[in-house]
XYZ file of C-alpha atoms in Angstrom:
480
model
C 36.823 5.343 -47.504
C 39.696 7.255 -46.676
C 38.090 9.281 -43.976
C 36.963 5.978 -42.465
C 39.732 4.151 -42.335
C 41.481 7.072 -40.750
C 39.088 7.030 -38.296
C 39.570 2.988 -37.586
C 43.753 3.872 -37.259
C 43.080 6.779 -34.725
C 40.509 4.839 -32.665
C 43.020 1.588 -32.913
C 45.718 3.334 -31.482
C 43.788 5.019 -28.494
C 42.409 1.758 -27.422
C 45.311 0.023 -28.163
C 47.440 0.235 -24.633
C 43.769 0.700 -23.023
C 42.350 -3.148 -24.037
C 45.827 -4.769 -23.302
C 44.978 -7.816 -21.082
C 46.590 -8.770 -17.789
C 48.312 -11.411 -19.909
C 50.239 -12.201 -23.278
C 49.514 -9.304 -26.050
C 46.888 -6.893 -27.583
C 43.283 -7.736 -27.297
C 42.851 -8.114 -30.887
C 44.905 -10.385 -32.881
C 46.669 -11.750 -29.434
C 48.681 -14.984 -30.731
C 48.509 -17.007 -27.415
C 45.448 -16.994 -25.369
C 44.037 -20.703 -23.124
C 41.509 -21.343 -21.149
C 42.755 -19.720 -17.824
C 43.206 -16.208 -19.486
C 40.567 -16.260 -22.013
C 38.197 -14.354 -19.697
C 41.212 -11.604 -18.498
C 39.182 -9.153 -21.130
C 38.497 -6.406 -18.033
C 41.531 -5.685 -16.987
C 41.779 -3.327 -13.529
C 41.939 0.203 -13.899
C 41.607 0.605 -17.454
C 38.660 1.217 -19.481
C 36.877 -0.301 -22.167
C 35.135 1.281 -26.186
C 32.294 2.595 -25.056
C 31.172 4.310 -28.537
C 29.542 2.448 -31.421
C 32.769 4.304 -33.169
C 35.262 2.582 -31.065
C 33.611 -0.845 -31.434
C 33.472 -0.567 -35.119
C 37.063 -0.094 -35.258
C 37.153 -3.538 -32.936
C 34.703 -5.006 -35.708
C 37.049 -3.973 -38.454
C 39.793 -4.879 -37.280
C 38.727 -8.405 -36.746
C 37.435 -8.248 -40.161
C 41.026 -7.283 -41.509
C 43.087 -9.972 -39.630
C 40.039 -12.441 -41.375
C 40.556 -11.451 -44.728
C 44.457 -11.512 -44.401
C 44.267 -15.394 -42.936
C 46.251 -14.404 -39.958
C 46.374 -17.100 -37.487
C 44.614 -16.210 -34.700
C 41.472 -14.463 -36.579
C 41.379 -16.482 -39.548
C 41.426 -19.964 -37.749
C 37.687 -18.537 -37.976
C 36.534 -18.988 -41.303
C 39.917 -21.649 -41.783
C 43.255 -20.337 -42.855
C 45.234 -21.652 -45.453
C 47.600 -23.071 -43.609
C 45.260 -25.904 -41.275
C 43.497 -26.849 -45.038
C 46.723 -27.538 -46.415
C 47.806 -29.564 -43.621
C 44.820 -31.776 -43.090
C 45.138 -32.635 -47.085
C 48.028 -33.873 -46.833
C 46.954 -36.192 -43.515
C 44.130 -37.307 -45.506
C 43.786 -40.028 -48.090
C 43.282 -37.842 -50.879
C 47.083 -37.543 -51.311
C 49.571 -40.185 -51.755
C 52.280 -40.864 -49.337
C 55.710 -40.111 -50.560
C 58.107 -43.557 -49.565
C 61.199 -42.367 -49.980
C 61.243 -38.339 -50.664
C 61.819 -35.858 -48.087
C 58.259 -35.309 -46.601
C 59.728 -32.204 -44.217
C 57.528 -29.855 -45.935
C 54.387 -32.143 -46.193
C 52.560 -33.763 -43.139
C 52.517 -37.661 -43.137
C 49.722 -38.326 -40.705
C 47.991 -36.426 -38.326
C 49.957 -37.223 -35.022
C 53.310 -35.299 -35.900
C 50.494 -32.189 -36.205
C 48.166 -32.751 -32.946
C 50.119 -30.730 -30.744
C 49.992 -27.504 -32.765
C 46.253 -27.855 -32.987
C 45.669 -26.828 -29.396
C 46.680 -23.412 -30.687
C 43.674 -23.403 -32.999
C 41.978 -24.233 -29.398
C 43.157 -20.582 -28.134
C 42.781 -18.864 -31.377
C 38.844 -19.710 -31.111
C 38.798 -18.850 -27.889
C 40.267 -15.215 -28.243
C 37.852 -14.630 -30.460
C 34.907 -15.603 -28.459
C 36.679 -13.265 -25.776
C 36.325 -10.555 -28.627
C 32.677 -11.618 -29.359
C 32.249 -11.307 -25.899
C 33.151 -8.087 -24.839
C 31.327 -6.612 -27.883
C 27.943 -7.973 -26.735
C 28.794 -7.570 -22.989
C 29.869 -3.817 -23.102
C 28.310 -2.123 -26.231
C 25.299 -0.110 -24.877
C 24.949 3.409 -26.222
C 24.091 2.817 -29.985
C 23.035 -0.756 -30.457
C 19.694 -0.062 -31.238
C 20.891 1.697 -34.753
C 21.618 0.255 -38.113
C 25.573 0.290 -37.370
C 24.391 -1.101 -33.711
C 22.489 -4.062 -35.038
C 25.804 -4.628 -37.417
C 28.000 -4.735 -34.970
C 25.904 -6.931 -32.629
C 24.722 -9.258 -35.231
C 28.833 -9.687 -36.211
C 30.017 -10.360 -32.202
C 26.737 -12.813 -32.385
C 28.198 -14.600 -35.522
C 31.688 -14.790 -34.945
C 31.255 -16.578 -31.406
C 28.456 -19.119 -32.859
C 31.240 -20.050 -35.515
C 33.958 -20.572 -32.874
C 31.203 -22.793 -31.262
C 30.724 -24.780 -34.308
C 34.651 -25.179 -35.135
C 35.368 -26.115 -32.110
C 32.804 -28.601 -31.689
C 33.704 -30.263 -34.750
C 37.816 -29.980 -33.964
C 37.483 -30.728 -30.820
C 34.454 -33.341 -29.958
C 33.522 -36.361 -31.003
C 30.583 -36.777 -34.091
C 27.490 -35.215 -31.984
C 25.446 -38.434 -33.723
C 27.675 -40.827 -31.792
C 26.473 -39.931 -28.683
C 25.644 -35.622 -27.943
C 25.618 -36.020 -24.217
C 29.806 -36.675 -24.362
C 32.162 -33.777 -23.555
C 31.565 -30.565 -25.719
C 33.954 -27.171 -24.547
C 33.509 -24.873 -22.390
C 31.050 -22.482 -22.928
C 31.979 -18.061 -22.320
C 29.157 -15.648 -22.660
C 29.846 -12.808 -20.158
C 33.061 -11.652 -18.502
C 33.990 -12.970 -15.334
C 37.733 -12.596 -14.884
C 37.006 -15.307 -11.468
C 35.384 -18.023 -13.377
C 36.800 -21.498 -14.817
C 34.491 -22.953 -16.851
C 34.186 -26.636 -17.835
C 33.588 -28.448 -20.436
C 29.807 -28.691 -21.508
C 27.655 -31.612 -22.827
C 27.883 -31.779 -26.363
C 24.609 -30.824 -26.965
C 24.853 -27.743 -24.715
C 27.549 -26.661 -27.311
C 25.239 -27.247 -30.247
C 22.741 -24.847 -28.931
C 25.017 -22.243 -28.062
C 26.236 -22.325 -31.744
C 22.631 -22.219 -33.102
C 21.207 -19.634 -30.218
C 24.611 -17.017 -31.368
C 23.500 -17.871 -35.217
C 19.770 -17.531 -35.158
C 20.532 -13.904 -32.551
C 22.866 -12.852 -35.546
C 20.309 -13.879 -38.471
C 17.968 -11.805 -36.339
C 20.445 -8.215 -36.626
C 19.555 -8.973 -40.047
C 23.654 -7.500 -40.980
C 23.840 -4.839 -43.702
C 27.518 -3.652 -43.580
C 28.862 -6.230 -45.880
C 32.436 -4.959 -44.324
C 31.496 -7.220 -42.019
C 31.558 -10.874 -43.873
C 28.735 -12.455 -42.101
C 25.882 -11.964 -44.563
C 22.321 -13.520 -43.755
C 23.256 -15.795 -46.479
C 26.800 -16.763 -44.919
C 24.812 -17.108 -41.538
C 22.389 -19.718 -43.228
C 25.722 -21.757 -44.548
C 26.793 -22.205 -40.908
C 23.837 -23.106 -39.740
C 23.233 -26.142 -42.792
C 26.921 -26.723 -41.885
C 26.042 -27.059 -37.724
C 23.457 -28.677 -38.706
C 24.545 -31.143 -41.594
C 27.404 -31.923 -38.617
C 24.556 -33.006 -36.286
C 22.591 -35.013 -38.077
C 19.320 -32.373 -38.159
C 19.032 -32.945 -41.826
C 15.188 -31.131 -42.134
C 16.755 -28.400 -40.940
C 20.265 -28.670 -42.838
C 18.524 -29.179 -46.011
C 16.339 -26.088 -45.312
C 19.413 -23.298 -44.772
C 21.562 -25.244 -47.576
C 19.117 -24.548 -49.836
C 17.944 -21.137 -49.049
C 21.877 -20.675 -49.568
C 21.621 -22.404 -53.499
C 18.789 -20.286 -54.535
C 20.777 -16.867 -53.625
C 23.650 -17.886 -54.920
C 23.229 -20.868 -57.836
C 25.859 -23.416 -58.831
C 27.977 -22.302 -62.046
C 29.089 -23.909 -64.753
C 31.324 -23.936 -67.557
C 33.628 -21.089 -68.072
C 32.274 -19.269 -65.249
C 33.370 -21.895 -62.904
C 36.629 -22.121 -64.279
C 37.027 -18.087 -63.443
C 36.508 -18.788 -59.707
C 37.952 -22.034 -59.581
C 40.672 -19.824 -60.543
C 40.582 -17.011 -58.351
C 42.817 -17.093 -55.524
C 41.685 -13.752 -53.837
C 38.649 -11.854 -52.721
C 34.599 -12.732 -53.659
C 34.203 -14.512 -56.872
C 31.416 -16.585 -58.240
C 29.213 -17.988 -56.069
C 31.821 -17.544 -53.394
C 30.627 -16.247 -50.355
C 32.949 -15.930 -47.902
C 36.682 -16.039 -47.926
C 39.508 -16.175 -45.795
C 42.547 -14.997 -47.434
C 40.264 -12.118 -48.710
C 44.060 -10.120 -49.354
C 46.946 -11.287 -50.974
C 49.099 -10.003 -47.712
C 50.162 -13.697 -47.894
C 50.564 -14.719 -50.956
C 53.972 -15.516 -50.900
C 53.357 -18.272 -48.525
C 50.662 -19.336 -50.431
C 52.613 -19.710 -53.381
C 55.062 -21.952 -51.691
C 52.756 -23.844 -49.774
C 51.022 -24.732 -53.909
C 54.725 -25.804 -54.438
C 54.954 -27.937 -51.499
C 51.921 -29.717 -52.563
C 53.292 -30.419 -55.949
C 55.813 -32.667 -54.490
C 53.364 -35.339 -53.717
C 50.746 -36.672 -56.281
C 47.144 -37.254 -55.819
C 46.189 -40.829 -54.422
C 45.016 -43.341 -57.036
C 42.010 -43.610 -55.195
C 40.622 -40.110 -55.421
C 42.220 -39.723 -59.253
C 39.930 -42.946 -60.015
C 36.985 -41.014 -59.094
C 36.638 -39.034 -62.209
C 35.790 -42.008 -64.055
C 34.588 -39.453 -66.861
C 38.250 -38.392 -67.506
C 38.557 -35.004 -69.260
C 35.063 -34.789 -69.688
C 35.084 -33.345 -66.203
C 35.600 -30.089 -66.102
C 37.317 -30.556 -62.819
C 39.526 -32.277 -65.256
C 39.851 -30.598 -68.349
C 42.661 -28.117 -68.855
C 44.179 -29.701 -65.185
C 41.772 -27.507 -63.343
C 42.338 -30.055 -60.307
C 45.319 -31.957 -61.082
C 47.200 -33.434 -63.774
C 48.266 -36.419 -65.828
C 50.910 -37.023 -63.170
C 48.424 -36.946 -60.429
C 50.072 -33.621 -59.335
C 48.244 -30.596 -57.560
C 46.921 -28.037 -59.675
C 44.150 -26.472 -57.573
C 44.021 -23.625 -55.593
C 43.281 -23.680 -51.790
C 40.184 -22.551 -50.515
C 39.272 -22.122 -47.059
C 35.758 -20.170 -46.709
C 32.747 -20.766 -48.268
C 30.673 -21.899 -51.529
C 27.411 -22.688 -52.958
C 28.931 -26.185 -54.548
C 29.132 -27.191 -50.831
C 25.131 -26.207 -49.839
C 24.468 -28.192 -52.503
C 26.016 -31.722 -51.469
C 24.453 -31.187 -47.772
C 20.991 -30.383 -49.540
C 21.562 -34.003 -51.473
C 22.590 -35.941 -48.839
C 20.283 -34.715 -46.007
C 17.273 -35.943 -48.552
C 18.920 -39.260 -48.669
C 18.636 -39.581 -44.765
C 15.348 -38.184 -45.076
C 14.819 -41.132 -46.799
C 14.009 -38.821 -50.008
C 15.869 -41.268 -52.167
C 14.118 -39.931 -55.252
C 15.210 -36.138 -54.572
C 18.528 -36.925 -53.674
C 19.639 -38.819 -56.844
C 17.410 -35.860 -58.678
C 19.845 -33.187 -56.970
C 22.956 -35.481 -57.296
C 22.183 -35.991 -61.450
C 21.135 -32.016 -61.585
C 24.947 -31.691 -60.150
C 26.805 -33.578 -62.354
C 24.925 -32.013 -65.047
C 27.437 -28.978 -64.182
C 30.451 -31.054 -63.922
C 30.590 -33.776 -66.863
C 30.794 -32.293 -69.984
C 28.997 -35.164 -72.304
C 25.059 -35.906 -72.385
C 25.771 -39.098 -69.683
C 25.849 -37.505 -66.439
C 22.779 -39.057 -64.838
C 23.040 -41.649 -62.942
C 19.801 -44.091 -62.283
C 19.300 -46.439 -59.046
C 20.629 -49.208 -61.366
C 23.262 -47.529 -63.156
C 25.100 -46.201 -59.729
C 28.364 -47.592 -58.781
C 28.870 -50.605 -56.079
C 30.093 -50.109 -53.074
C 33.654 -50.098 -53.261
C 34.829 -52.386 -50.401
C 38.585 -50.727 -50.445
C 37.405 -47.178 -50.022
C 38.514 -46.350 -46.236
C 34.680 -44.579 -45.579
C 32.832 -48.007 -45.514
C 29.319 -46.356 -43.151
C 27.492 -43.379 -43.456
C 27.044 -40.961 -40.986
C 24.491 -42.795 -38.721
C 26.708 -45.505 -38.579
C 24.434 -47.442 -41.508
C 26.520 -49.569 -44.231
C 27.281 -47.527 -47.617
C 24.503 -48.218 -50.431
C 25.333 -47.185 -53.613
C 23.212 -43.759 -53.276
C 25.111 -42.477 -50.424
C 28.249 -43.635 -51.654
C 27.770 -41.530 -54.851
C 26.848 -37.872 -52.682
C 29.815 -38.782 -51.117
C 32.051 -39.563 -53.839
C 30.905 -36.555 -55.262
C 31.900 -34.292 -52.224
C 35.529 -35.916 -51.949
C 35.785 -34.571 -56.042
C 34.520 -31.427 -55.459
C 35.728 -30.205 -52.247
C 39.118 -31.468 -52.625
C 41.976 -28.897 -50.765
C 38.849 -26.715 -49.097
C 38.357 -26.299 -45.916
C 40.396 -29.506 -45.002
C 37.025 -31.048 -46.251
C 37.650 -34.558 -46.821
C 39.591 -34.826 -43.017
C 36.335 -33.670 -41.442
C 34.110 -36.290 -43.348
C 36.559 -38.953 -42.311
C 35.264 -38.026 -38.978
C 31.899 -37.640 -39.473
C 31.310 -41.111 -41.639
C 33.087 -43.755 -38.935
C 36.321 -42.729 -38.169
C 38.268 -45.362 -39.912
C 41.817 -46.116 -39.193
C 44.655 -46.702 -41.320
C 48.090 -46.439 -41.487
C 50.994 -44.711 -43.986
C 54.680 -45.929 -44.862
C 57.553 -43.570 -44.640
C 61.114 -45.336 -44.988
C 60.592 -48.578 -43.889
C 58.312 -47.514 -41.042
C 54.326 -47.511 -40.221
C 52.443 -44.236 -38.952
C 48.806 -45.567 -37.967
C 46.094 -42.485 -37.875
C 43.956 -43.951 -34.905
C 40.266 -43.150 -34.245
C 40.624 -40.940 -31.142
C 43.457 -38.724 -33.614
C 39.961 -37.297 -35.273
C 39.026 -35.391 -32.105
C 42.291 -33.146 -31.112
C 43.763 -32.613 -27.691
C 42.311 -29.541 -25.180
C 44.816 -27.760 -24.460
C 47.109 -28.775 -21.783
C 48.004 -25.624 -19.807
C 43.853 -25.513 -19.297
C 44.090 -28.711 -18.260
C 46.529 -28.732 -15.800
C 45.398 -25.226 -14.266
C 41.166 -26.197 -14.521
C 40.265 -28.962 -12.621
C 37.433 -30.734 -13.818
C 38.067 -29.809 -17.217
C 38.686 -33.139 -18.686
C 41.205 -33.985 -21.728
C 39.922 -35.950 -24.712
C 40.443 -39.979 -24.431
C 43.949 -40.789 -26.024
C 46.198 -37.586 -24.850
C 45.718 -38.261 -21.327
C 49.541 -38.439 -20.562
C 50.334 -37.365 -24.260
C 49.646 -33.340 -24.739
């Protein structure tokens, strides 16, 4: 191991003044990159790797910055920091009247602005994804070769599929809107613009189904088949192509089954590196786990809404509950935050994609065979009569074709919000996905309204203003 990362260091720091680009800072890990310099990845009169060594180093290096939730890499898989802040925009946390909310967001507007930088983050990375499948020749017909492909192939269809859920409307609204622009080759000349929706779908599934094909070994490298068949249920799930969702969630399931009991506790637990039926993390390191630690204090300083406590209707007889695993009797934080990914998750797109394949019996089958792992007592199952009525206050009031809640869907849903609570910034994105609703927060005296256009964030404006043609989302216009 030594040896090799020796090897990494020395290639690093040859290539390092070699792949600086004509703008901003190194090629890996650069901190500011838009739309007008995202393609500057061939700069003039320097070369390029050209040796399955050198773009292994690339590959690990990427891999580090991941598993260390740095900002600009780990905006991939979700860094800590963006799922804290879109808890505490959602309405799974109360608003705090009268305390100082400096270190906690109140609504998503005072945080739009910064998201354009998860814009360029994404983008540097599909310049990294890029230059890996555009210059790697000699060697990518080996074992390694395949690797290293199959990783530049995953990493840009997951920037594809963040972006199109950050930064486009629901695809099952209408998938011939705006998606982003699409990169696959260099071309230091070319400003692309934005693509249909649809046209971003496919170039998220065409990178995943190329990488699934590499068939990656090198675990080093994160993106497992398995991990590659959770982003495609997730693309999928996203898009409303619930055969096909239902398929890769539970391909996902059977490799990795649901826990239970004290073993669930142990990675519920586990703030670091692979546990469980955890299979991808970002955060991997504990290189920031100082600001993890305060941002856990932070979130102590608010309680839980009385909405989302009311969901555990079972009290302490979910384990979610029991020994404040989630929160506690004051409605205060106790979880950890997770940003990456888990089998609990596969699961709820598995149940709810057989609800809208009208598989009503399945779903409540997988939905009762869930529960059975949460709620500790023999009266976990639910029955078509026994489920809970609509709950007319609850701020998701239609599903995500735009149909009224039945009791059913309401329940998969209900069930996600407990369970996915403070990952991946969860409960924001199904806001979005199931209507959009609107709604609005006091903070001393004064209303802060989260509007439906706030769910799709701003372009970025420098691209913007230097691209013609490439259009801004409805609502920042004039704004960012």
């Amino acid at each position: 191991m030594n040896r090799i990362n020796k090897r990494i260091s020395r290639c690093l720091t040859r290539m390092m003044y070699l792949l600086l680009p004509l703008t901003g800072g190194g090629w890996v890990g650069v901190s500011l990159c838009s739309c007008d310099n995202f393609l500057d990845i061939k700069p003039y009169d320097r070369t390029v790797p050209e040796t399955t060594e050198d773009f292994s180093a690339l590959v690990h290096n990427i891999c580090d910055d991941m598993d260390k939730g740095s900002l600009v890499a780990g905006v991939v898989i979700g860094e800590y920091g963006n799922t804290y802040s879109l808890e505490t925009v959602s309405d799974n946390m109360a608003t705090n009247l009268t305390g100082s909310t400096d270190n906690l967001g109140t609504y998503i507007g005072t945080d739009l602005s910064d998201k354009q930088s998860v814009y360029s983050n994404l983008y540097v990375q599909i310049r990294n994804s890029n230059i890996l499948l555009g210059e790697y020749e000699n060697g990518r017909d080996t074992r390694e070769g395949q690797d290293i492909v199959g990783f530049a192939y995953a990493l840009r269809g997951v920037c594809y599929y963040q972006l199109l859920r950050m930064f486009c409307e629901p695809p099952l609204a209408d998938a011939t809107k705006p998606g982003v622009p699409i990169v696959t080759e260099f071309d230091m000349e070319a400003k692309p613009i934005r693509s249909t929706m649809q046209e971003t779908i496919n170039q998220a599934e065409s990178d995943l189904k190329a990488a699934l094909a590499c068939d990656i070994q090198n675990e080093m490298y994160r993106f497992s088949n398995d991990v590659i068949h959770g982003y495609l249920a997730r693309l999928y799930h996203w898009c409303g192509r619930w055969q096909e969702a239902r398929r890769e969630a539970q391909l996902v399931v059977k490799a990795h089954p649901l826990l239970s009991g004290d073993d669930y506790v142990k990675m519920m637990q586990t703030q670091f590196g692979i546990s469980g039926n955890k299979l991808l993390v970002s955060n991997r390191i504990s290189e920031y786990q100082m600001s993890i630690t305060t941002a856990m204090t932070y979130l102590e300083q608010r309680p839980l809404s009385a909405d989302y406590v009311k969901l555990f209707s079972e009290g302490t007889n979910d384990i979610r509950r029991k020994g404040n695993l989630f929160f506690n009797r004051k409605r205060k934080n106790r979880k950890l935050i997770f940003s990456g990914m888990r089998s609990a998750e596969m699961a709820l797109i598995s149940m709810e994609c057989a609800y809208h394949l009208n598989m009503q019996d399945s779903a409540l089958a997988e939905l009762n065979d869930f529960r059975r792992l949460r709620i500790l007592t023999d009266d976990y199952a639910y029955t078509m009569q026994t489920l809970p009525e609509v709950d007319s206050q609850t701020l998701i009031k239609q599903d995500a074709t735009g149909r009224p809640l039945t009791p059913l869907i309401q329940a998969i849903l209900r069930e996600r919000r407990k369970e996915l609570y403070l990952e991946n910034g969860d409960r924001w994105f199904e806001l979005k996905r199931n209507g959009r609703p609107e709604w609005w927060v006091a903070v001393n005296g004064q209303k802060f309204w989260t509007r439906k256009y706030m769910f799709t964030w701003p372009i970025k404006l420098r691209d913007t203003e230097l691209q013609p043609g490439l259009i801004q989302n409805p609502g920042y216009e004039e704004t960012y």
